[in-house]
């Protein structure tokens, strides 16, 4: 990687500025989009030639230890081999059509019909009346089942329109109890959203609404596309963890220096080409450093444990950038490891405070349910009390209910009924 010396010379500052200007869009793009991002620059520069990293089969570039799934690691079980194709929306949904949300054959039939009648954006557009007529059920019964989709991933799927999709997502957001009803009001009047700008909680409502997926199936609209990881993390034959950049998949930049360099235009184009090379090197170095931090903070995950608390602010402080810049930097980036293929953003959990992540709380919640008295299951209020006592954090009951629904855990009264059936 080219060293970027910092001094007061105008020429060096200009080079640094050009490199950074190229670096940000290159860093923010996925590995698969690099060629497209650089295309305008290449077309305008006669001294540059790019060889695409896609000209070879990607599978040949994955370490065999990952691809085969035969990872020699006594600390973890052999896990399913890595797939480089993203799962479709329908595969994701099909895995969730079952107990406890859809416990009966009829509810599963309704859920399957709903999934089969999603449009390309993830909205439900089926003929409810005809289905209900054929199956001799009321439309109210059908709707009760459809509304359970508010508790499955991706949140917002199977809503009838944008407003309902946002309401589904609102119940799974981190909005405060005070701002919740105000946000509902905004969602029901989205066309008049600016009329609410002077109201209390408006900034919080906007923060939450801006995080919603619109449309709900946006992440799956190109689910046939190949997912290419930037990093590969695996244990070597010495049982030591290794971080490997997917370097061979990067486009290769060749600079033709046969031109007459004394020509000012050509000299400038060569400088720009070298700046692009520097930007790619900075991208590699940055993502490798991200990988090092992920391994440092999430080591337990790579040996079969849970994802631990790690906020974007921690990473931003390390790099000296704004958290929003880091958020864009890890977007659409993936890590391949012996546990599968994971989006980088999955390693950064939403923190309740500096030391407690919602992932840790959910894990504790699951443990409480497993050990509860089946004759007297724990209520959400009791779960809240135990969690606050364990983690020394302040929460509200609605958050516990939200976590429970995300984990597909029924309410205490429903669990009691289920326990009596077994």
CSV table of C-alpha atoms in Angstrom, one decimal:
chain,number,residue,atom,x,y,z
A,1,UNK,CA,0.0,0.0,0.0
A,2,UNK,CA,1.3,3.4,-0.9
A,3,UNK,CA,2.3,5.5,2.1
A,4,UNK,CA,0.4,8.8,2.5
A,5,UNK,CA,2.8,11.2,4.1
A,6,UNK,CA,1.3,14.2,5.7
A,7,UNK,CA,3.1,17.5,5.1
A,8,UNK,CA,2.3,21.0,4.1
A,9,UNK,CA,3.2,20.6,0.4
A,10,UNK,CA,0.3,21.5,-2.0
A,11,UNK,CA,1.2,18.5,-4.2
A,12,UNK,CA,0.9,16.0,-1.4
A,13,UNK,CA,-2.3,17.4,-0.1
A,14,UNK,CA,-3.7,17.3,-3.6
A,15,UNK,CA,-2.8,13.6,-4.0
A,16,UNK,CA,-4.3,12.8,-0.6
A,17,UNK,CA,-7.4,14.6,-1.5
A,18,UNK,CA,-7.7,12.8,-4.8
A,19,UNK,CA,-7.1,9.4,-3.1
A,20,UNK,CA,-9.7,10.0,-0.4
A,21,UNK,CA,-12.2,11.3,-3.0
A,22,UNK,CA,-11.8,8.0,-4.9
A,23,UNK,CA,-11.6,5.9,-1.7
A,24,UNK,CA,-15.0,6.7,-0.2
A,25,UNK,CA,-17.2,5.5,-3.1
A,26,UNK,CA,-14.8,2.5,-3.5
A,27,UNK,CA,-15.0,1.7,0.2
A,28,UNK,CA,-18.8,2.1,0.3
A,29,UNK,CA,-19.5,-0.2,-2.7
A,30,UNK,CA,-19.7,-3.9,-2.4
A,31,UNK,CA,-16.9,-6.0,-3.9
A,32,UNK,CA,-19.2,-7.1,-6.7
A,33,UNK,CA,-19.9,-3.4,-7.6
A,34,UNK,CA,-16.4,-2.2,-7.8
A,35,UNK,CA,-16.1,-2.5,-11.6
A,36,UNK,CA,-19.3,-0.5,-12.0
A,37,UNK,CA,-18.1,2.2,-9.6
A,38,UNK,CA,-14.8,2.6,-11.3
A,39,UNK,CA,-16.2,2.4,-14.9
A,40,UNK,CA,-16.7,6.2,-15.4
A,41,UNK,CA,-13.1,6.9,-14.3
A,42,UNK,CA,-11.7,4.2,-16.5
A,43,UNK,CA,-13.6,5.4,-19.5
A,44,UNK,CA,-12.2,8.9,-19.1
A,45,UNK,CA,-8.6,7.7,-18.6
A,46,UNK,CA,-6.7,6.4,-21.6
A,47,UNK,CA,-3.8,5.1,-19.6
A,48,UNK,CA,-5.8,2.7,-17.4
A,49,UNK,CA,-6.9,-0.9,-18.2
A,50,UNK,CA,-8.9,-3.0,-15.7
A,51,UNK,CA,-9.1,-6.7,-15.6
A,52,UNK,CA,-12.2,-7.9,-13.8
A,53,UNK,CA,-11.9,-10.1,-10.8
A,54,UNK,CA,-15.0,-12.0,-12.0
A,55,UNK,CA,-13.2,-13.6,-14.9
A,56,UNK,CA,-12.3,-16.6,-12.8
A,57,UNK,CA,-14.7,-18.8,-10.8
A,58,UNK,CA,-15.2,-17.5,-7.3
A,59,UNK,CA,-15.4,-20.9,-5.8
A,60,UNK,CA,-11.8,-21.6,-6.7
A,61,UNK,CA,-10.7,-18.6,-4.7
A,62,UNK,CA,-12.3,-19.7,-1.4
A,63,UNK,CA,-9.9,-21.5,1.0
A,64,UNK,CA,-10.7,-25.2,0.8
A,65,UNK,CA,-11.1,-25.3,4.6
A,66,UNK,CA,-14.2,-23.0,4.3
A,67,UNK,CA,-15.6,-24.3,1.0
A,68,UNK,CA,-15.6,-28.0,2.0
A,69,UNK,CA,-16.9,-27.4,5.5
A,70,UNK,CA,-14.2,-29.8,6.7
A,71,UNK,CA,-12.7,-27.3,9.1
A,72,UNK,CA,-10.4,-29.0,11.6
A,73,UNK,CA,-11.4,-27.3,14.8
A,74,UNK,CA,-12.0,-29.2,18.0
A,75,UNK,CA,-13.8,-26.2,19.5
A,76,UNK,CA,-16.7,-26.2,17.1
A,77,UNK,CA,-18.8,-28.7,15.4
A,78,UNK,CA,-18.5,-29.2,11.6
A,79,UNK,CA,-20.9,-26.7,10.1
A,80,UNK,CA,-22.6,-26.7,6.8
A,81,UNK,CA,-20.4,-25.7,3.9
A,82,UNK,CA,-20.4,-22.1,2.7
A,83,UNK,CA,-22.8,-21.2,0.0
A,84,UNK,CA,-22.1,-18.2,-2.2
A,85,UNK,CA,-25.7,-17.8,-3.3
A,86,UNK,CA,-28.0,-15.7,-1.2
A,87,UNK,CA,-31.1,-17.4,-0.1
A,88,UNK,CA,-34.3,-16.2,-1.6
A,89,UNK,CA,-37.0,-14.4,0.3
A,90,UNK,CA,-39.3,-17.4,-0.1
A,91,UNK,CA,-36.7,-19.8,1.4
A,92,UNK,CA,-36.4,-17.4,4.4
A,93,UNK,CA,-40.1,-17.2,4.9
A,94,UNK,CA,-40.7,-20.9,4.4
A,95,UNK,CA,-38.4,-21.6,7.3
A,96,UNK,CA,-40.6,-19.5,9.6
A,97,UNK,CA,-44.0,-20.9,8.6
A,98,UNK,CA,-44.5,-23.2,11.5
A,99,UNK,CA,-44.8,-23.3,15.3
A,100,UNK,CA,-45.3,-21.2,17.4
A,101,UNK,CA,-46.7,-18.5,15.1
A,102,UNK,CA,-48.5,-20.9,12.8
A,103,UNK,CA,-49.2,-23.9,15.0
A,104,UNK,CA,-52.1,-25.5,13.0
A,105,UNK,CA,-52.4,-26.9,9.5
A,106,UNK,CA,-54.9,-24.2,8.6
A,107,UNK,CA,-52.8,-21.4,9.8
A,108,UNK,CA,-49.8,-22.8,7.9
A,109,UNK,CA,-52.0,-23.1,4.8
A,110,UNK,CA,-53.0,-19.5,5.1
A,111,UNK,CA,-49.4,-18.4,5.7
A,112,UNK,CA,-48.3,-20.4,2.6
A,113,UNK,CA,-51.0,-18.7,0.5
A,114,UNK,CA,-49.8,-15.3,1.7
A,115,UNK,CA,-46.2,-16.0,0.8
A,116,UNK,CA,-47.3,-17.2,-2.6
A,117,UNK,CA,-49.1,-14.0,-3.2
A,118,UNK,CA,-46.5,-11.4,-2.3
A,119,UNK,CA,-45.6,-9.0,-5.1
A,120,UNK,CA,-42.0,-8.1,-6.0
A,121,UNK,CA,-41.9,-5.5,-3.2
A,122,UNK,CA,-43.1,-7.9,-0.5
A,123,UNK,CA,-46.6,-6.7,-0.2
A,124,UNK,CA,-49.6,-9.1,0.0
A,125,UNK,CA,-51.9,-8.9,-3.0
A,126,UNK,CA,-53.8,-12.2,-2.9
A,127,UNK,CA,-57.5,-12.8,-3.4
A,128,UNK,CA,-58.5,-13.2,0.2
A,129,UNK,CA,-62.2,-13.5,-0.4
A,130,UNK,CA,-61.8,-16.4,-2.8
A,131,UNK,CA,-59.3,-18.2,-0.5
A,132,UNK,CA,-61.6,-17.9,2.4
A,133,UNK,CA,-64.6,-19.1,0.4
A,134,UNK,CA,-62.8,-22.2,-0.8
A,135,UNK,CA,-61.5,-23.0,2.8
A,136,UNK,CA,-64.7,-22.1,4.6
A,137,UNK,CA,-63.2,-19.5,6.9
A,138,UNK,CA,-64.0,-15.9,7.6
A,139,UNK,CA,-61.8,-13.0,6.4
A,140,UNK,CA,-61.3,-12.0,10.0
A,141,UNK,CA,-59.7,-15.3,10.7
A,142,UNK,CA,-57.5,-14.9,7.7
A,143,UNK,CA,-56.4,-11.5,8.8
A,144,UNK,CA,-55.5,-12.7,12.3
A,145,UNK,CA,-53.1,-15.1,10.7
A,146,UNK,CA,-51.7,-12.5,8.2
A,147,UNK,CA,-51.0,-10.0,11.0
A,148,UNK,CA,-48.7,-12.6,12.6
A,149,UNK,CA,-46.2,-11.8,9.8
A,150,UNK,CA,-45.4,-8.7,11.8
A,151,UNK,CA,-43.3,-11.0,14.0
A,152,UNK,CA,-41.2,-12.7,11.3
A,153,UNK,CA,-38.2,-11.6,9.2
A,154,UNK,CA,-37.9,-9.5,7.2
A,155,UNK,CA,-40.1,-7.3,9.3
A,156,UNK,CA,-42.7,-5.5,7.2
A,157,UNK,CA,-43.3,-8.4,4.8
A,158,UNK,CA,-46.9,-9.4,3.9
A,159,UNK,CA,-48.3,-5.9,4.8
A,160,UNK,CA,-50.9,-4.6,2.4
A,161,UNK,CA,-49.3,-1.2,1.9
A,162,UNK,CA,-46.5,1.0,3.0
A,163,UNK,CA,-48.2,2.4,6.1
A,164,UNK,CA,-49.0,-1.1,7.4
A,165,UNK,CA,-45.4,-2.2,6.6
A,166,UNK,CA,-44.1,0.7,8.6
A,167,UNK,CA,-46.5,-0.2,11.5
A,168,UNK,CA,-45.1,-3.8,11.5
A,169,UNK,CA,-41.6,-2.4,11.6
A,170,UNK,CA,-42.4,0.2,14.3
A,171,UNK,CA,-43.3,-2.6,16.7
A,172,UNK,CA,-39.9,-4.1,16.2
A,173,UNK,CA,-38.0,-0.8,16.5
A,174,UNK,CA,-36.3,0.9,19.5
A,175,UNK,CA,-38.6,3.8,19.6
A,176,UNK,CA,-39.5,5.0,23.1
A,177,UNK,CA,-42.9,4.4,24.7
A,178,UNK,CA,-43.5,8.2,24.7
A,179,UNK,CA,-42.9,8.6,21.0
A,180,UNK,CA,-44.6,5.4,19.9
A,181,UNK,CA,-48.2,6.8,19.5
A,182,UNK,CA,-46.9,10.0,17.8
A,183,UNK,CA,-45.0,7.8,15.3
A,184,UNK,CA,-48.2,5.8,14.6
A,185,UNK,CA,-50.0,9.1,13.9
A,186,UNK,CA,-47.3,10.1,11.4
A,187,UNK,CA,-47.4,6.7,9.7
A,188,UNK,CA,-51.1,7.0,9.2
A,189,UNK,CA,-50.6,10.5,7.6
A,190,UNK,CA,-47.3,10.0,5.7
A,191,UNK,CA,-48.4,12.4,3.0
A,192,UNK,CA,-48.6,15.2,5.6
A,193,UNK,CA,-45.5,14.3,7.4
A,194,UNK,CA,-44.0,17.9,7.4
A,195,UNK,CA,-47.0,19.1,9.3
A,196,UNK,CA,-45.7,17.2,12.4
A,197,UNK,CA,-42.2,18.8,12.3
A,198,UNK,CA,-42.8,21.2,15.2
A,199,UNK,CA,-44.2,18.5,17.5
A,200,UNK,CA,-42.4,16.9,20.3
A,201,UNK,CA,-40.6,13.5,19.5
A,202,UNK,CA,-40.5,14.5,15.8
A,203,UNK,CA,-36.7,14.0,15.5
A,204,UNK,CA,-36.9,10.6,17.2
A,205,UNK,CA,-39.8,9.5,14.9
A,206,UNK,CA,-37.8,10.6,11.9
A,207,UNK,CA,-34.7,8.7,13.1
A,208,UNK,CA,-36.8,5.5,13.5
A,209,UNK,CA,-38.8,5.9,10.2
A,210,UNK,CA,-35.6,6.5,8.2
A,211,UNK,CA,-34.3,3.1,9.3
A,212,UNK,CA,-37.3,1.2,8.0
A,213,UNK,CA,-37.1,-0.9,4.8
A,214,UNK,CA,-39.0,0.5,2.0
A,215,UNK,CA,-40.2,-1.7,0.3
A,216,UNK,CA,-40.0,-4.5,2.9
A,217,UNK,CA,-38.5,-7.0,0.4
A,218,UNK,CA,-35.8,-4.5,-0.8
A,219,UNK,CA,-32.9,-6.7,0.4
A,220,UNK,CA,-34.2,-9.7,-1.5
A,221,UNK,CA,-35.2,-8.1,-4.8
A,222,UNK,CA,-32.0,-9.4,-6.4
A,223,UNK,CA,-31.8,-12.6,-4.4
A,224,UNK,CA,-30.3,-14.5,-7.4
A,225,UNK,CA,-27.2,-12.3,-7.4
A,226,UNK,CA,-23.9,-13.8,-6.2
A,227,UNK,CA,-22.8,-12.8,-2.8
A,228,UNK,CA,-19.1,-12.2,-2.7
A,229,UNK,CA,-17.4,-11.8,0.7
A,230,UNK,CA,-14.6,-9.3,1.2
A,231,UNK,CA,-13.0,-11.3,4.0
A,232,UNK,CA,-12.6,-14.9,4.9
A,233,UNK,CA,-12.0,-15.9,8.5
A,234,UNK,CA,-11.0,-19.5,9.4
A,235,UNK,CA,-8.8,-21.7,11.5
A,236,UNK,CA,-5.6,-23.0,9.9
A,237,UNK,CA,-4.0,-26.4,10.4
A,238,UNK,CA,-2.3,-25.0,13.6
A,239,UNK,CA,-5.7,-24.2,15.0
A,240,UNK,CA,-4.9,-20.5,14.7
A,241,UNK,CA,-7.5,-18.0,13.4
A,242,UNK,CA,-6.6,-16.4,10.1
A,243,UNK,CA,-8.1,-13.4,8.3
A,244,UNK,CA,-7.8,-13.4,4.5
A,245,UNK,CA,-8.8,-10.6,2.1
A,246,UNK,CA,-10.7,-11.8,-0.9
A,247,UNK,CA,-7.9,-10.1,-2.8
A,248,UNK,CA,-8.0,-12.1,-5.9
A,249,UNK,CA,-11.5,-11.0,-6.6
A,250,UNK,CA,-10.5,-7.3,-6.8
A,251,UNK,CA,-10.2,-5.8,-10.2
A,252,UNK,CA,-6.6,-5.5,-11.4
A,253,UNK,CA,-5.6,-2.0,-12.5
A,254,UNK,CA,-2.9,-1.7,-15.2
A,255,UNK,CA,-1.3,1.6,-16.0
A,256,UNK,CA,0.1,2.0,-19.5
A,257,UNK,CA,3.3,4.1,-19.1
A,258,UNK,CA,4.2,3.9,-22.8
A,259,UNK,CA,2.6,7.3,-23.4
A,260,UNK,CA,4.7,10.4,-23.7
A,261,UNK,CA,4.7,11.3,-20.0
A,262,UNK,CA,6.0,14.8,-20.7
A,263,UNK,CA,2.6,15.7,-22.0
A,264,UNK,CA,0.7,17.5,-19.3
A,265,UNK,CA,-2.6,15.7,-20.0
A,266,UNK,CA,-1.0,12.2,-19.8
A,267,UNK,CA,1.0,13.1,-16.7
A,268,UNK,CA,-2.3,14.1,-15.0
A,269,UNK,CA,-4.1,10.9,-16.1
A,270,UNK,CA,-1.2,8.8,-14.8
A,271,UNK,CA,-1.4,10.6,-11.4
A,272,UNK,CA,-5.2,10.0,-11.3
A,273,UNK,CA,-4.6,6.3,-12.2
A,274,UNK,CA,-2.1,5.9,-9.3
A,275,UNK,CA,-4.6,7.7,-7.0
A,276,UNK,CA,-7.2,5.0,-8.0
A,277,UNK,CA,-4.7,2.3,-7.1
A,278,UNK,CA,-4.0,3.9,-3.8
A,279,UNK,CA,-7.8,4.1,-3.1
A,280,UNK,CA,-8.1,0.3,-3.8
A,281,UNK,CA,-5.2,-0.3,-1.4
A,282,UNK,CA,-6.8,1.8,1.2
A,283,UNK,CA,-10.0,-0.2,0.8
A,284,UNK,CA,-8.1,-3.4,1.4
A,285,UNK,CA,-6.3,-2.1,4.4
A,286,UNK,CA,-9.5,-0.6,5.9
A,287,UNK,CA,-11.6,-3.8,5.6
A,288,UNK,CA,-8.7,-5.9,6.8
A,289,UNK,CA,-8.5,-3.7,9.9
A,290,UNK,CA,-12.3,-4.1,10.3
A,291,UNK,CA,-11.8,-7.9,10.1
A,292,UNK,CA,-9.1,-7.7,12.8
A,293,UNK,CA,-11.4,-5.8,15.1
A,294,UNK,CA,-14.3,-8.2,14.5
A,295,UNK,CA,-12.1,-11.2,15.4
A,296,UNK,CA,-10.8,-9.3,18.5
A,297,UNK,CA,-14.3,-8.5,19.7
A,298,UNK,CA,-16.2,-11.5,18.4
A,299,UNK,CA,-13.7,-14.3,18.9
A,300,UNK,CA,-16.3,-16.3,20.9
A,301,UNK,CA,-18.6,-16.3,17.8
A,302,UNK,CA,-16.0,-17.9,15.6
A,303,UNK,CA,-15.5,-20.8,18.1
A,304,UNK,CA,-19.3,-21.4,18.3
A,305,UNK,CA,-20.5,-18.8,20.8
A,306,UNK,CA,-22.7,-15.7,20.6
A,307,UNK,CA,-22.1,-12.4,19.0
A,308,UNK,CA,-20.9,-10.0,21.7
A,309,UNK,CA,-21.7,-6.3,22.2
A,310,UNK,CA,-19.8,-4.2,19.6
A,311,UNK,CA,-21.2,-0.8,18.5
A,312,UNK,CA,-20.3,1.1,15.4
A,313,UNK,CA,-19.1,3.9,17.6
A,314,UNK,CA,-16.3,1.6,18.9
A,315,UNK,CA,-15.2,1.0,15.3
A,316,UNK,CA,-15.6,4.7,14.3
A,317,UNK,CA,-13.4,5.8,17.2
A,318,UNK,CA,-10.7,3.4,16.1
A,319,UNK,CA,-10.7,4.8,12.6
A,320,UNK,CA,-11.3,8.4,13.5
A,321,UNK,CA,-14.5,8.6,11.3
A,322,UNK,CA,-18.1,9.3,12.0
A,323,UNK,CA,-20.3,6.2,12.8
A,324,UNK,CA,-22.4,7.0,9.8
A,325,UNK,CA,-19.4,6.7,7.5
A,326,UNK,CA,-18.5,3.4,9.1
A,327,UNK,CA,-22.1,2.2,8.7
A,328,UNK,CA,-21.9,2.9,5.0
A,329,UNK,CA,-18.5,1.3,4.8
A,330,UNK,CA,-19.6,-2.1,6.1
A,331,UNK,CA,-22.9,-2.1,4.2
A,332,UNK,CA,-23.1,-4.8,1.5
A,333,UNK,CA,-19.9,-6.4,2.8
A,334,UNK,CA,-19.7,-10.0,3.8
A,335,UNK,CA,-17.5,-12.4,5.8
A,336,UNK,CA,-17.1,-16.0,4.9
A,337,UNK,CA,-16.2,-18.3,7.8
A,338,UNK,CA,-16.7,-21.9,8.8
A,339,UNK,CA,-20.1,-21.0,10.3
A,340,UNK,CA,-21.4,-19.7,7.0
A,341,UNK,CA,-21.6,-16.4,5.1
A,342,UNK,CA,-22.5,-13.3,7.2
A,343,UNK,CA,-23.1,-9.7,6.5
A,344,UNK,CA,-20.5,-7.5,8.4
A,345,UNK,CA,-23.3,-5.5,10.0
A,346,UNK,CA,-24.5,-8.6,11.8
A,347,UNK,CA,-21.4,-8.4,14.0
A,348,UNK,CA,-22.4,-5.0,15.3
A,349,UNK,CA,-25.3,-5.4,17.7
A,350,UNK,CA,-27.6,-2.7,18.9
A,351,UNK,CA,-26.4,-1.9,22.5
A,352,UNK,CA,-28.7,-1.3,25.4
A,353,UNK,CA,-25.8,0.5,27.1
A,354,UNK,CA,-22.0,0.3,26.7
A,355,UNK,CA,-21.7,-3.2,28.0
A,356,UNK,CA,-25.0,-5.0,27.2
A,357,UNK,CA,-26.2,-6.0,23.8
A,358,UNK,CA,-29.7,-7.0,22.9
A,359,UNK,CA,-28.2,-10.3,21.7
A,360,UNK,CA,-27.0,-11.0,25.2
A,361,UNK,CA,-30.4,-10.1,26.6
A,362,UNK,CA,-32.2,-12.3,24.1
A,363,UNK,CA,-29.9,-15.2,25.0
A,364,UNK,CA,-30.7,-14.7,28.7
A,365,UNK,CA,-34.4,-14.5,27.9
A,366,UNK,CA,-34.3,-17.9,26.1
A,367,UNK,CA,-32.6,-19.4,29.1
A,368,UNK,CA,-35.3,-18.1,31.5
A,369,UNK,CA,-38.1,-19.5,29.3
A,370,UNK,CA,-36.4,-22.9,29.1
A,371,UNK,CA,-36.1,-23.1,33.0
A,372,UNK,CA,-39.5,-21.6,33.9
A,373,UNK,CA,-42.2,-23.4,35.9
A,374,UNK,CA,-44.6,-24.9,33.3
A,375,UNK,CA,-47.5,-24.6,35.7
A,376,UNK,CA,-46.8,-20.9,36.1
A,377,UNK,CA,-44.9,-19.5,33.1
A,378,UNK,CA,-43.1,-16.2,33.6
A,379,UNK,CA,-45.1,-13.1,32.6
A,380,UNK,CA,-43.5,-10.3,30.6
A,381,UNK,CA,-43.3,-8.1,33.7
A,382,UNK,CA,-41.5,-10.9,35.6
A,383,UNK,CA,-39.1,-11.4,32.7
A,384,UNK,CA,-38.5,-7.6,32.7
A,385,UNK,CA,-37.7,-7.7,36.4
A,386,UNK,CA,-35.3,-10.6,36.0
A,387,UNK,CA,-33.5,-9.0,33.0
A,388,UNK,CA,-33.2,-5.6,34.7
A,389,UNK,CA,-31.8,-7.3,37.8
A,390,UNK,CA,-29.3,-9.4,35.8
A,391,UNK,CA,-28.0,-6.6,33.4
A,392,UNK,CA,-28.6,-3.5,35.6
A,393,UNK,CA,-30.4,-1.7,32.7
A,394,UNK,CA,-33.6,0.2,32.5
A,395,UNK,CA,-36.1,-1.2,30.0
A,396,UNK,CA,-39.9,-1.3,29.4
A,397,UNK,CA,-42.3,-4.2,29.2
A,398,UNK,CA,-43.0,-3.6,25.5
A,399,UNK,CA,-39.3,-4.2,24.7
A,400,UNK,CA,-39.5,-7.6,26.4
A,401,UNK,CA,-42.6,-8.4,24.4
A,402,UNK,CA,-40.8,-7.3,21.2
A,403,UNK,CA,-37.8,-9.5,21.9
A,404,UNK,CA,-40.1,-12.5,22.8
A,405,UNK,CA,-41.9,-12.1,19.5
A,406,UNK,CA,-38.7,-11.8,17.5
A,407,UNK,CA,-37.6,-15.1,19.1
A,408,UNK,CA,-41.0,-16.7,18.2
A,409,UNK,CA,-41.8,-17.2,21.9
A,410,UNK,CA,-45.5,-17.2,22.8
A,411,UNK,CA,-46.9,-15.1,25.7
A,412,UNK,CA,-47.2,-16.7,29.2
A,413,UNK,CA,-50.8,-17.7,28.8
A,414,UNK,CA,-50.2,-19.3,25.4
A,415,UNK,CA,-47.1,-21.1,26.7
A,416,UNK,CA,-49.1,-22.5,29.6
A,417,UNK,CA,-51.7,-23.9,27.1
A,418,UNK,CA,-48.9,-25.4,25.0
A,419,UNK,CA,-47.3,-27.0,28.0
A,420,UNK,CA,-50.6,-28.7,28.9
A,421,UNK,CA,-50.7,-30.2,25.4
A,422,UNK,CA,-47.4,-32.0,25.9
